[in-house]
Short mmCIF file of C-alpha atoms in Angstrom, two decimals:
data_model
loop_
_atom_site.label_atom_id
_atom_site.label_comp_id
_atom_site.label_asym_id
_atom_site.label_seq_id
_atom_site.Cartn_x
_atom_site.Cartn_y
_atom_site.Cartn_z
CA UNK A 220 0.00 0.00 0.00
CA UNK A 221 2.84 2.40 0.84
CA UNK A 222 4.58 1.66 -2.45
CA UNK A 223 1.40 2.22 -4.49
CA UNK A 224 0.69 5.51 -2.72
CA UNK A 225 4.29 6.68 -3.22
CA UNK A 226 4.35 5.87 -6.95
CA UNK A 227 0.97 7.56 -7.42
CA UNK A 228 2.16 10.79 -5.79
CA UNK A 229 5.45 10.79 -7.70
CA UNK A 230 3.54 10.30 -10.96
CA UNK A 231 1.02 13.06 -10.24
CA UNK A 232 3.24 15.69 -8.62
CA UNK A 233 6.74 15.14 -9.97
CA UNK A 234 7.07 18.87 -10.81
CA UNK A 235 4.82 20.29 -8.06
CA UNK A 236 6.70 20.06 -4.79
CA UNK A 237 4.07 21.89 -2.69
CA UNK A 238 1.24 19.66 -3.92
CA UNK A 239 3.56 16.71 -3.43
CA UNK A 240 4.25 17.43 0.27
CA UNK A 241 0.60 18.38 0.80
CA UNK A 242 -0.74 15.03 -0.39
CA UNK A 243 2.13 13.12 1.25
CA UNK A 244 1.42 14.72 4.65
CA UNK A 245 -2.33 14.10 4.24
CA UNK A 246 -1.67 10.42 3.46
CA UNK A 247 0.69 9.99 6.44
CA UNK A 248 -1.81 11.83 8.66
CA UNK A 249 -4.57 9.48 7.52
CA UNK A 250 -2.40 6.44 8.32
CA UNK A 251 -1.61 7.93 11.74
CA UNK A 252 -5.31 8.46 12.50
CA UNK A 253 -6.37 4.95 11.46
CA UNK A 254 -3.36 3.46 13.26
CA UNK A 255 -4.66 4.80 16.59
CA UNK A 256 -7.94 2.89 16.43
CA UNK A 257 -7.21 -0.20 14.34
CA UNK A 258 -6.24 -3.64 15.59
CA UNK A 259 -3.88 -3.70 12.57
CA UNK A 260 -1.97 -0.68 13.84
CA UNK A 261 1.40 -1.92 12.59
CA UNK A 262 0.01 -2.34 9.06
CA UNK A 263 -0.96 1.34 8.91
CA UNK A 264 2.30 2.39 10.55
CA UNK A 265 4.33 0.59 7.87
CA UNK A 266 2.05 1.86 5.11
CA UNK A 267 2.75 5.42 6.23
CA UNK A 268 6.50 5.45 6.73
CA UNK A 269 7.27 3.16 3.77
CA UNK A 270 5.48 5.66 1.54
CA UNK A 271 7.71 8.44 2.90
CA UNK A 272 10.86 6.33 2.45
CA UNK A 273 10.07 5.57 -1.19
CA UNK A 274 8.99 9.15 -1.95
CA UNK A 275 12.17 10.63 -0.48
CA UNK A 276 14.43 8.04 -2.11
CA UNK A 277 12.72 7.99 -5.51
CA UNK A 278 11.49 11.59 -5.75
CA UNK A 279 14.87 13.09 -6.74
CA UNK A 280 15.38 10.16 -9.14
CA UNK A 281 11.89 9.65 -10.54
CA UNK A 282 13.20 7.74 -13.57
CA UNK A 283 14.11 4.86 -11.24
CA UNK A 284 11.16 5.31 -8.88
CA UNK A 285 9.49 2.03 -9.89
CA UNK A 286 12.66 0.00 -9.38
CA UNK A 287 13.25 1.60 -5.97
CA UNK A 288 9.67 0.89 -4.88
CA UNK A 289 9.87 -2.74 -6.01
CA UNK A 290 13.23 -3.13 -4.25
CA UNK A 291 11.70 -1.84 -1.02
CA UNK A 292 8.76 -4.24 -1.33
CA UNK A 293 11.15 -7.15 -2.02
CA UNK A 294 13.28 -6.27 1.00
CA UNK A 295 10.24 -6.12 3.27
CA UNK A 296 8.81 -9.33 1.82
CA UNK A 297 12.12 -11.14 2.32
CA UNK A 298 12.24 -9.99 5.93
CA UNK A 299 8.69 -11.23 6.55
CA UNK A 300 9.49 -14.59 4.92
CA UNK A 301 12.69 -15.16 6.89
CA UNK A 302 11.15 -14.12 10.20
CA UNK A 303 8.09 -16.33 9.57
CA UNK A 304 10.25 -19.37 8.85
CA UNK A 305 12.33 -18.78 11.98
CA UNK A 306 9.24 -18.23 14.16
CA UNK A 307 7.45 -21.29 12.78
CA UNK A 308 10.28 -23.80 12.43
CA UNK A 309 13.27 -22.89 14.60
CA UNK A 310 11.83 -21.14 17.67
CA UNK A 311 8.04 -21.54 17.65
CA UNK A 312 6.41 -19.63 20.50
CA UNK A 313 2.84 -19.77 21.72
CA UNK A 314 0.88 -17.71 24.23
CA UNK A 315 -1.72 -20.48 24.61
CA UNK A 316 -0.67 -21.44 28.15
CA UNK A 317 -0.91 -17.87 29.44
CA UNK A 318 -4.13 -17.35 27.50
CA UNK A 319 -5.83 -20.44 28.97
CA UNK A 320 -4.72 -19.51 32.49
CA UNK A 321 -6.09 -15.98 32.06
CA UNK A 322 -9.44 -17.25 30.77
CA UNK A 323 -9.81 -19.58 33.78
CA UNK A 324 -8.79 -16.85 36.21
CA UNK A 325 -11.23 -14.39 34.65
CA UNK A 326 -14.10 -16.90 34.90
CA UNK A 327 -13.26 -17.51 38.57
CA UNK A 328 -13.14 -13.78 39.34
CA UNK A 329 -16.47 -13.18 37.62
CA UNK A 330 -17.99 -15.99 39.69
CA UNK A 331 -16.64 -14.39 42.87
CA UNK A 332 -17.98 -11.02 41.74
CA UNK A 333 -21.42 -12.55 41.17
CA UNK A 334 -21.38 -14.14 44.64
CA UNK A 335 -20.31 -10.87 46.22
CA UNK A 336 -23.09 -8.89 44.49
CA UNK A 337 -25.66 -11.58 45.40
CA UNK A 338 -24.69 -11.39 49.07
CA UNK A 339 -24.78 -7.59 48.94
CA UNK A 340 -28.31 -7.71 47.49
CA UNK A 341 -29.40 -9.85 50.44
CA UNK A 342 -27.80 -7.46 52.93
CA UNK A 343 -25.09 -9.92 53.94
CA UNK A 344 -22.02 -8.80 52.01
CA UNK A 345 -19.31 -6.21 52.37
CA UNK A 346 -19.73 -3.08 50.25
CA UNK A 347 -15.98 -2.87 49.55
CA UNK A 348 -15.53 -6.45 48.32
CA UNK A 349 -17.50 -6.04 45.05
CA UNK A 350 -15.50 -2.89 44.26
CA UNK A 351 -12.20 -4.72 44.84
CA UNK A 352 -13.30 -7.68 42.73
CA UNK A 353 -14.54 -5.31 40.02
CA UNK A 354 -11.10 -3.69 39.73
CA UNK A 355 -9.45 -7.13 39.66
CA UNK A 356 -11.89 -8.32 36.99
CA UNK A 357 -11.18 -5.21 34.92
CA UNK A 358 -7.43 -5.87 34.98
CA UNK A 359 -7.92 -9.53 34.06
CA UNK A 360 -10.29 -8.61 31.23
CA UNK A 361 -7.68 -6.22 29.84
CA UNK A 362 -5.09 -9.00 30.05
CA UNK A 363 -7.53 -11.37 28.32
CA UNK A 364 -8.05 -8.90 25.44
CA UNK A 365 -4.28 -8.55 24.95
CA UNK A 366 -3.60 -12.30 25.04
CA UNK A 367 -6.49 -13.03 22.68
CA UNK A 368 -4.83 -10.83 20.05
CA UNK A 369 -1.52 -12.66 20.57
CA UNK A 370 -3.06 -16.16 20.68
CA UNK A 371 -4.91 -15.57 17.40
CA UNK A 372 -1.52 -15.00 15.78
CA UNK A 373 0.59 -17.76 17.30
CA UNK A 374 -1.93 -20.51 18.16
CA UNK A 375 -3.77 -22.32 15.38
CA UNK A 376 -6.63 -23.58 17.61
CA UNK A 377 -7.43 -20.08 18.81
CA UNK A 378 -7.29 -18.75 15.26
CA UNK A 379 -9.75 -21.43 14.09
CA UNK A 380 -12.18 -20.48 16.88
CA UNK A 381 -11.51 -16.75 16.69
CA UNK A 382 -15.15 -15.86 15.95
CA UNK A 383 -16.34 -17.84 18.98
CA UNK A 384 -13.67 -16.24 21.17
CA UNK A 385 -14.67 -12.78 19.93
CA UNK A 386 -18.27 -13.57 20.75
CA UNK A 387 -17.27 -14.77 24.22
CA UNK A 388 -15.18 -11.61 24.67
CA UNK A 389 -18.23 -9.47 23.98
CA UNK A 390 -20.40 -11.59 26.28
CA UNK A 391 -18.12 -11.30 29.32
CA UNK A 392 -17.84 -7.57 28.70
CA UNK A 393 -21.64 -7.26 28.65
CA UNK A 394 -21.83 -9.50 31.72
CA UNK A 395 -19.39 -7.31 33.59
CA UNK A 396 -21.46 -4.24 32.74
CA UNK A 397 -24.70 -5.97 33.77
CA UNK A 398 -23.26 -6.98 37.16
CA UNK A 399 -22.01 -3.43 37.73
CA UNK A 400 -25.53 -2.12 37.07
CA UNK A 401 -26.89 -4.78 39.41
CA UNK A 402 -24.42 -3.84 42.14
CA UNK A 403 -25.36 -0.18 41.80
CA UNK A 404 -29.03 -0.95 42.45
CA UNK A 405 -28.42 -3.15 45.51
CA UNK A 406 -28.38 -0.16 47.88
CA UNK A 407 -32.10 0.38 47.24
CA UNK A 408 -32.92 -3.12 48.55
CA UNK A 409 -31.20 -2.92 51.93
CA UNK A 410 -34.44 -2.62 53.93
CA UNK A 411 -36.30 -5.33 52.01
CA UNK A 412 -36.47 -9.10 52.51
CA UNK A 413 -35.36 -9.96 49.01
CA UNK A 414 -35.48 -13.74 49.49
CA UNK A 415 -39.12 -13.53 50.57
CA UNK A 416 -40.08 -11.24 47.71
CA UNK A 417 -38.36 -13.56 45.16
CA UNK A 418 -39.48 -17.09 46.17
CA UNK A 419 -37.27 -18.83 43.60
CA UNK A 420 -34.17 -16.73 44.34
CA UNK A 421 -32.34 -19.71 45.89
CA UNK A 422 -32.97 -21.77 42.75
CA UNK A 423 -31.73 -18.87 40.62
CA UNK A 424 -28.54 -18.63 42.68
CA UNK A 425 -27.95 -22.38 42.45
CA UNK A 426 -28.40 -22.29 38.67
CA UNK A 427 -25.88 -19.43 38.31
CA UNK A 428 -23.36 -21.28 40.47
CA UNK A 429 -23.86 -24.43 38.39
CA UNK A 430 -23.18 -22.52 35.15
CA UNK A 431 -19.95 -21.02 36.43
CA UNK A 432 -18.84 -24.44 37.71
CA UNK A 433 -19.53 -26.07 34.36
CA UNK A 434 -17.69 -23.30 32.49
CA UNK A 435 -14.63 -23.86 34.67
CA UNK A 436 -14.86 -27.60 33.97
CA UNK A 437 -14.90 -27.02 30.22
CA UNK A 438 -11.94 -24.63 30.48
CA UNK A 439 -9.96 -27.55 31.92
CA UNK A 440 -11.03 -29.80 28.98
CA UNK A 441 -13.68 -31.68 30.98
CA UNK A 442 -17.12 -32.25 29.49
CA UNK A 443 -20.00 -30.57 31.33
CA UNK A 444 -22.11 -33.00 33.36
CA UNK A 445 -25.16 -30.71 33.41
CA UNK A 446 -26.74 -28.29 30.96
CA UNK A 447 -28.12 -24.87 31.94
CA UNK A 448 -31.82 -24.52 32.65
CA UNK A 449 -33.68 -21.31 31.91
CA UNK A 450 -34.92 -19.62 35.07
CA UNK A 451 -36.61 -16.25 35.62
CA UNK A 452 -36.93 -14.58 39.05
CA UNK A 453 -40.61 -14.25 39.98
CA UNK A 454 -42.32 -11.96 42.49
CA UNK A 455 -44.47 -12.93 45.45
CA UNK A 456 -47.52 -10.94 44.34
CA UNK A 457 -49.11 -10.98 47.80
CA UNK A 458 -46.13 -9.41 49.55
CA UNK A 459 -45.55 -7.07 46.65
CA UNK A 460 -48.86 -5.28 47.32
CA UNK A 461 -47.62 -3.99 50.69
CA UNK A 462 -44.64 -2.15 49.18
CA UNK A 463 -44.37 1.46 48.11
CA UNK A 464 -44.07 2.46 44.48
CA UNK A 465 -40.36 3.17 44.87
CA UNK A 466 -39.75 -0.26 46.42
CA UNK A 467 -41.70 -1.93 43.64
CA UNK A 468 -39.62 -0.02 41.08
CA UNK A 469 -36.40 -1.13 42.79
CA UNK A 470 -37.52 -4.76 42.66
CA UNK A 471 -38.53 -4.43 39.00
CA UNK A 472 -35.10 -3.02 38.15
CA UNK A 473 -33.38 -5.81 40.10
CA UNK A 474 -35.37 -8.49 38.29
CA UNK A 475 -34.46 -6.90 34.96
CA UNK A 476 -30.77 -6.98 35.94
CA UNK A 477 -31.01 -10.64 37.00
CA UNK A 478 -32.76 -11.61 33.77
CA UNK A 479 -29.98 -9.95 31.78
CA UNK A 480 -27.31 -11.77 33.81
CA UNK A 481 -29.17 -15.07 33.34
CA UNK A 482 -29.28 -14.63 29.56
CA UNK A 483 -25.61 -13.61 29.33
CA UNK A 484 -24.31 -16.46 31.51
CA UNK A 485 -26.31 -18.96 29.44
CA UNK A 486 -24.88 -17.47 26.25
CA UNK A 487 -21.33 -17.52 27.68
CA UNK A 488 -21.85 -21.18 28.65
CA UNK A 489 -22.90 -21.97 25.07
CA UNK A 490 -19.87 -20.13 23.69
CA UNK A 491 -17.42 -22.11 25.84
CA UNK A 492 -19.28 -25.30 24.83
CA UNK A 493 -18.80 -24.38 21.19
CA UNK A 494 -15.11 -23.48 21.66
CA UNK A 495 -14.32 -26.64 23.65
CA UNK A 496 -16.20 -28.92 21.24
CA UNK A 497 -18.81 -30.03 23.78
CA UNK A 498 -21.84 -28.42 22.15
CA UNK A 499 -23.38 -26.57 19.27
CA UNK A 500 -23.10 -22.92 18.26
CA UNK A 501 -23.71 -20.40 21.01
CA UNK A 502 -27.15 -18.94 21.49
CA UNK A 503 -27.52 -15.32 20.51
CA UNK A 504 -28.32 -12.64 23.08
CA UNK A 505 -29.76 -9.30 22.15
CA UNK A 506 -27.20 -6.57 22.63
CA UNK A 507 -27.88 -3.51 24.72
CA UNK A 508 -28.82 -0.51 22.56
CA UNK A 509 -25.79 1.58 21.64
CA UNK A 510 -25.18 4.66 19.56
CA UNK A 511 -22.97 3.78 16.62
CA UNK A 512 -21.67 5.42 13.50
CA UNK A 513 -18.44 7.21 12.76
CA UNK A 514 -17.29 9.56 15.53
CA UNK A 515 -14.18 11.68 15.23
CA UNK A 516 -11.57 11.00 17.91
CA UNK A 517 -10.06 14.31 19.00
CA UNK A 518 -6.94 12.70 20.52
CA UNK A 519 -6.12 10.85 17.32
CA UNK A 520 -6.73 14.07 15.38
CA UNK A 521 -4.23 15.80 17.68
CA UNK A 522 -1.68 13.14 16.67
CA UNK A 523 -2.46 13.83 13.02
CA UNK A 524 -1.92 17.57 13.49
CA UNK A 525 1.39 16.87 15.21
CA UNK A 526 2.77 14.58 12.50
CA UNK A 527 1.61 16.92 9.68
CA UNK A 528 3.31 19.93 11.30
CA UNK A 529 6.44 17.83 11.85
CA UNK A 530 6.60 16.88 8.17
CA UNK A 531 6.04 20.45 6.98
CA UNK A 532 8.76 21.87 9.26
CA UNK A 533 11.19 19.21 8.04
CA UNK A 534 10.19 20.01 4.46
CA UNK A 535 10.78 23.75 4.97
CA UNK A 536 14.21 22.96 6.43
CA UNK A 537 14.97 20.72 3.45
CA UNK A 538 13.88 23.33 0.88
CA UNK A 539 15.24 26.54 2.39
CA UNK A 540 18.42 25.36 4.16
CA UNK A 541 21.15 24.40 1.76
CA UNK A 542 23.30 21.30 2.31
CA UNK A 543 21.23 20.04 5.22
CA UNK A 544 22.96 17.03 6.92
CA UNK A 545 21.24 13.85 5.83
CA UNK A 546 19.37 15.50 2.96
CA UNK A 547 15.96 13.97 2.32
CA UNK A 548 16.53 11.46 5.15
CA UNK A 549 15.67 14.29 7.58
CA UNK A 550 12.08 14.25 6.38
CA UNK A 551 11.99 10.45 6.42
CA UNK A 552 13.17 10.23 10.04
CA UNK A 553 10.91 13.10 11.11
CA UNK A 554 7.89 11.33 9.61
CA UNK A 555 8.77 7.97 11.20
CA UNK A 556 9.30 9.45 14.66
CA UNK A 557 6.34 11.79 14.19
CA UNK A 558 4.00 8.84 13.55
CA UNK A 559 5.31 7.04 16.64
CA UNK A 560 4.91 10.09 18.88
CA UNK A 561 1.59 11.07 17.32
CA UNK A 562 0.19 7.64 18.15
CA UNK A 563 1.75 7.57 21.65
CA UNK A 564 1.92 11.20 22.81
CA UNK A 565 2.94 10.04 26.29
CA UNK A 566 6.49 9.48 24.97
CA UNK A 567 8.70 12.54 25.33
CA UNK A 568 11.28 13.61 22.74
CA UNK A 569 14.08 13.27 25.31
CA UNK A 570 13.22 9.58 25.68
CA UNK A 571 14.57 8.95 22.16
CA UNK A 572 17.68 11.08 22.43
CA UNK A 573 19.88 8.73 24.50
CA UNK A 574 19.10 5.52 22.50
CA UNK A 575 19.72 7.33 19.19
CA UNK A 576 22.96 8.92 20.40
CA UNK A 577 24.39 5.67 21.80
CA UNK A 578 23.30 3.67 18.73
CA UNK A 579 24.80 6.19 16.31
CA UNK A 580 28.11 6.25 18.20
CA UNK A 581 28.54 2.46 18.27
CA UNK A 582 27.37 1.98 14.68
CA UNK A 583 29.80 4.67 13.48
CA UNK A 584 32.67 3.07 15.42
CA UNK A 585 31.94 -0.32 13.85
CA UNK A 586 31.65 1.25 10.40
CA UNK A 587 34.97 3.10 10.69
CA UNK A 588 37.18 0.63 12.57
CA UNK A 589 35.78 -2.87 11.89
CA UNK A 590 34.06 -2.90 8.51
CA UNK A 591 37.17 -1.95 6.43
CA UNK A 592 39.01 -5.01 7.78
CA UNK A 593 36.38 -7.47 6.48
CA UNK A 594 36.99 -8.99 3.05
CA UNK A 595 35.16 -12.34 3.01
CA UNK A 596 31.56 -13.42 3.15
CA UNK A 597 32.27 -15.56 6.24
CA UNK A 598 33.76 -12.59 8.08
CA UNK A 599 30.81 -10.37 7.18
CA UNK A 600 28.33 -13.06 8.27
CA UNK A 601 30.03 -13.57 11.64
CA UNK A 602 30.20 -9.81 12.11
CA UNK A 603 26.47 -9.35 11.45
CA UNK A 604 25.56 -12.25 13.72
CA UNK A 605 27.82 -11.06 16.56
CA UNK A 606 26.54 -7.48 16.52
CA UNK A 607 22.88 -8.53 16.27
CA UNK A 608 23.25 -11.13 19.02
CA UNK A 609 25.04 -8.64 21.29
CA UNK A 610 22.35 -5.96 20.92
CA UNK A 611 19.51 -8.42 21.50
CA UNK A 612 21.25 -10.08 24.47
CA UNK A 613 22.55 -7.00 26.28
CA UNK A 614 19.31 -5.02 25.83
CA UNK A 615 16.73 -7.78 26.18
CA UNK A 616 14.44 -6.27 28.84
CA UNK A 617 11.23 -4.46 27.78
CA UNK A 618 12.55 -1.18 29.22
CA UNK A 619 15.54 -1.35 26.84
CA UNK A 620 13.50 -1.92 23.70
CA UNK A 621 14.34 1.53 22.28
CA UNK A 622 18.09 0.96 22.57
CA UNK A 623 17.74 -2.50 21.00
CA UNK A 624 15.63 -1.35 18.06
CA UNK A 625 17.57 1.84 17.38
CA UNK A 626 20.89 0.03 17.78
CA UNK A 627 20.02 -2.51 15.08
CA UNK A 628 18.43 0.11 12.82
CA UNK A 629 21.37 2.54 13.01
CA UNK A 630 23.87 -0.30 12.57
CA UNK A 631 22.30 -1.37 9.27
CA UNK A 632 21.72 2.23 8.14
CA UNK A 633 25.25 3.49 8.74
CA UNK A 634 27.11 0.39 7.53
CA UNK A 635 25.04 0.35 4.29
CA UNK A 636 26.27 -3.10 3.29
CA UNK A 637 26.36 -3.68 -0.49
CA UNK A 638 28.21 -5.81 -3.05
CA UNK A 639 30.51 -2.94 -3.95
CA UNK A 640 31.30 -1.64 -0.48
CA UNK A 641 32.81 1.82 -0.04
CA UNK A 642 33.72 3.76 3.09
CA UNK A 643 33.39 7.45 3.81
CA UNK A 644 33.65 9.16 7.17
CA UNK A 645 31.19 11.83 5.99
CA UNK A 646 28.45 9.19 5.63
CA UNK A 647 28.56 8.46 9.37
CA UNK A 648 29.09 12.13 10.27
CA UNK A 649 26.13 13.32 8.19
CA UNK A 650 23.88 10.68 9.76
CA UNK A 651 24.98 11.75 13.25
CA UNK A 652 24.46 15.46 12.48
CA UNK A 653 21.06 14.80 10.96
CA UNK A 654 19.43 13.77 14.24
CA UNK A 655 19.85 17.11 16.08
CA UNK A 656 17.83 18.69 13.25
CA UNK A 657 15.18 15.98 13.56
CA UNK A 658 14.98 16.35 17.34
CA UNK A 659 14.70 20.15 17.08
CA UNK A 660 11.71 19.71 14.76
CA UNK A 661 10.13 17.14 17.10
CA UNK A 662 10.74 19.36 20.14
CA UNK A 663 8.98 22.27 18.42
CA UNK A 664 5.95 20.18 17.45
CA UNK A 665 5.74 18.50 20.88
CA UNK A 666 3.66 21.44 22.14
CA UNK A 667 1.18 21.24 19.24
CA UNK A 668 -1.72 21.13 19.61
CA UNK A 669 -1.55 20.48 23.40
CA UNK A 670 1.00 20.58 26.19
CA UNK A 671 3.07 17.37 26.38
CA UNK A 672 3.31 17.40 30.18
CA UNK A 673 1.56 14.22 31.47
CA UNK A 674 -0.11 15.91 34.45
CA UNK A 675 -1.59 18.63 32.23
CA UNK A 676 -2.76 16.04 29.70
CA UNK A 677 -4.28 13.93 32.49
CA UNK A 678 -6.24 16.86 33.93
CA UNK A 679 -7.36 17.91 30.44
CA UNK A 680 -8.72 14.43 29.70
CA UNK A 681 -10.35 14.31 33.13
CA UNK A 682 -12.21 17.56 32.43
CA UNK A 683 -13.32 16.19 29.07
CA UNK A 684 -14.60 13.01 30.76
CA UNK A 685 -16.83 14.86 33.22
CA UNK A 686 -17.95 17.36 30.58
CA UNK A 687 -19.09 14.47 28.37
CA UNK A 688 -20.75 12.78 31.35
CA UNK A 689 -22.66 15.99 32.03
CA UNK A 690 -23.69 16.45 28.41
CA UNK A 691 -24.69 12.80 28.05
CA UNK A 692 -26.83 13.03 31.18
CA UNK A 693 -28.69 16.07 29.84
CA UNK A 694 -29.63 14.05 26.72
CA UNK A 695 -31.30 11.27 28.72
CA UNK A 696 -34.67 13.09 28.71
CA UNK A 697 -34.99 12.71 24.94
CA UNK A 698 -37.83 10.47 23.82
CA UNK A 699 -36.22 7.53 22.00
CA UNK A 700 -39.53 6.77 20.25
CA UNK A 701 -39.39 10.04 18.36
CA UNK A 702 -37.01 10.90 15.58
CA UNK A 703 -33.91 12.70 16.88
CA UNK A 704 -32.16 15.17 14.59
CA UNK A 705 -28.85 14.11 13.08
CA UNK A 706 -26.87 16.71 15.01
CA UNK A 707 -28.20 15.43 18.35
CA UNK A 708 -27.51 11.82 17.34
CA UNK A 709 -23.92 12.71 16.47
CA UNK A 710 -23.51 14.64 19.72
CA UNK A 711 -24.82 11.74 21.79
CA UNK A 712 -22.56 9.28 19.94
CA UNK A 713 -19.56 11.57 20.44
CA UNK A 714 -20.06 11.95 24.19
CA UNK A 715 -20.83 8.24 24.55
CA UNK A 716 -17.53 7.43 22.87
CA UNK A 717 -15.69 9.96 25.04
CA UNK A 718 -17.05 8.45 28.26
CA UNK A 719 -16.24 4.89 27.17
CA UNK A 720 -12.71 5.54 25.85
CA UNK A 721 -11.26 8.28 28.06
CA UNK A 722 -10.65 6.08 31.16
CA UNK A 723 -8.30 3.90 29.10
CA UNK A 724 -6.47 6.98 27.81
CA UNK A 725 -6.23 8.33 31.36
CA UNK A 726 -4.67 5.03 32.42
CA UNK A 727 -2.03 5.37 29.70
CA UNK A 728 -1.12 8.92 30.82
CA UNK A 729 -1.18 8.00 34.53
CA UNK A 730 1.97 5.87 34.17
CA UNK A 731 3.99 8.91 33.11
CA UNK A 732 2.79 11.41 35.72
CA UNK A 733 5.35 12.82 38.11
CA UNK A 734 3.14 13.02 41.21
CA UNK A 735 5.54 15.54 42.77
CA UNK A 736 3.94 18.15 40.51
CA UNK A 737 0.50 17.33 41.96
CA UNK A 738 0.58 18.33 45.63
CA UNK A 739 -0.89 15.73 47.96
CA UNK A 740 -1.37 13.11 45.27
CA UNK A 741 0.20 9.63 45.28
CA UNK A 742 0.59 7.20 42.34
CA UNK A 743 -1.84 4.83 44.07
CA UNK A 744 -4.51 7.54 44.17
CA UNK A 745 -4.06 8.28 40.46
CA UNK A 746 -4.36 4.57 39.59
CA UNK A 747 -7.40 4.17 41.83
CA UNK A 748 -9.06 7.15 40.14
CA UNK A 749 -8.57 5.72 36.64
CA UNK A 750 -9.85 2.29 37.71
CA UNK A 751 -13.00 3.77 39.25
CA UNK A 752 -13.66 5.93 36.20
CA UNK A 753 -13.52 2.78 34.12
#
């Protein structure tokens, strides 16, 4: 996709440099926006920066643009092929064990959460326990979502049942929401004898416990020894007459919550049956009404603005400053780093400076002092293996990923291995001098369109969250039976999306906050706030 876009722009705007950079920045901005909300984020990342690489390499030499684009595609395809063979044949890895353990743990936690809410409804439980279990369930559900993405890639069985797993993922999410609604309405039943008002409540509880037990059996590859039975909580009409209207309403709401939980647990049971091979396709459950449609994400748009401004500043420097170190590579590196930082604005520019500086220094030293002494294929092969192994071994921890990636990238960039190898100190020097220009551009655009300080970003998102909550609440009076104008529908969808997505964004920013700048605030309080917002 990147190659096609690059060749199209070169063909259309070979003599129009301002139209060329305009359409190139729009394309990269579009890739950056989609990258922020797509499960194929890496696809759009590569599509964006590969287009810039080909445009900057082939633009000055448009006669050979097609050959350069094809060469880039061949290089990428060869890398994918080699990595796939290594991952499949030499060192196959699977996340199935961790995935299965997480699924079992999540099912156990949801069972405990159900028991806790049931006891609370009967006036026997602790008010804090459901909240603690809810936070634990939220963390485990996030872990489940991450491992499901990984298991679909590296485990054939999970890939074959991916549709069933996706259905189960949606069901446990709906179940979690239903239990949270149920827990929120339990406070209105504290003065009532719920067991007397619902004569079959004990049977309902036993049926729910049986379903969770059978799900846990199937998750350990054991066939279920009992099938779920449909059950609906019923009122004692005689005792119901003595209650006030508010008490009757509270009971009606509770029964509605229990019916929803009953339907979702039965559907989740069917899904696990289908996945484990012990039953037929899962039964469908009607989804809760939601406002859909395309809604613009303001945070992703901020990333687009940042990467577009970055590219234009680098372009101005390239056009109006003569003999710029690195030449067109300045724009290429600015676009690559701009896409990364536009998609993850929590990363500061200074975070990249040390890995790039260290990587450039070591790669230049190897290029100047070691490469000229190599004359055979065996020597070159051992050299490549040794350097790659050393970087991956010495910087293997997740916190050192930037040094590892930049080290390997700068090593291959500066050495520029080819059949007819030549050496020039200026090649390494120009590459080293190029990065201060790139970092100056990134530092300037870091403040656009918002402040990059994590505590300011956190408070800004927090204000947006409560503003959307307020606006969404004011729309609740609208009659859903009547036709709502398109503007109001869009507004409701926008604020609904804000409320549902901002807690996750707040959690991402919370990890980078220096709590010393927020007087009287501890990291635990910030984390607790984000969990409770979720």
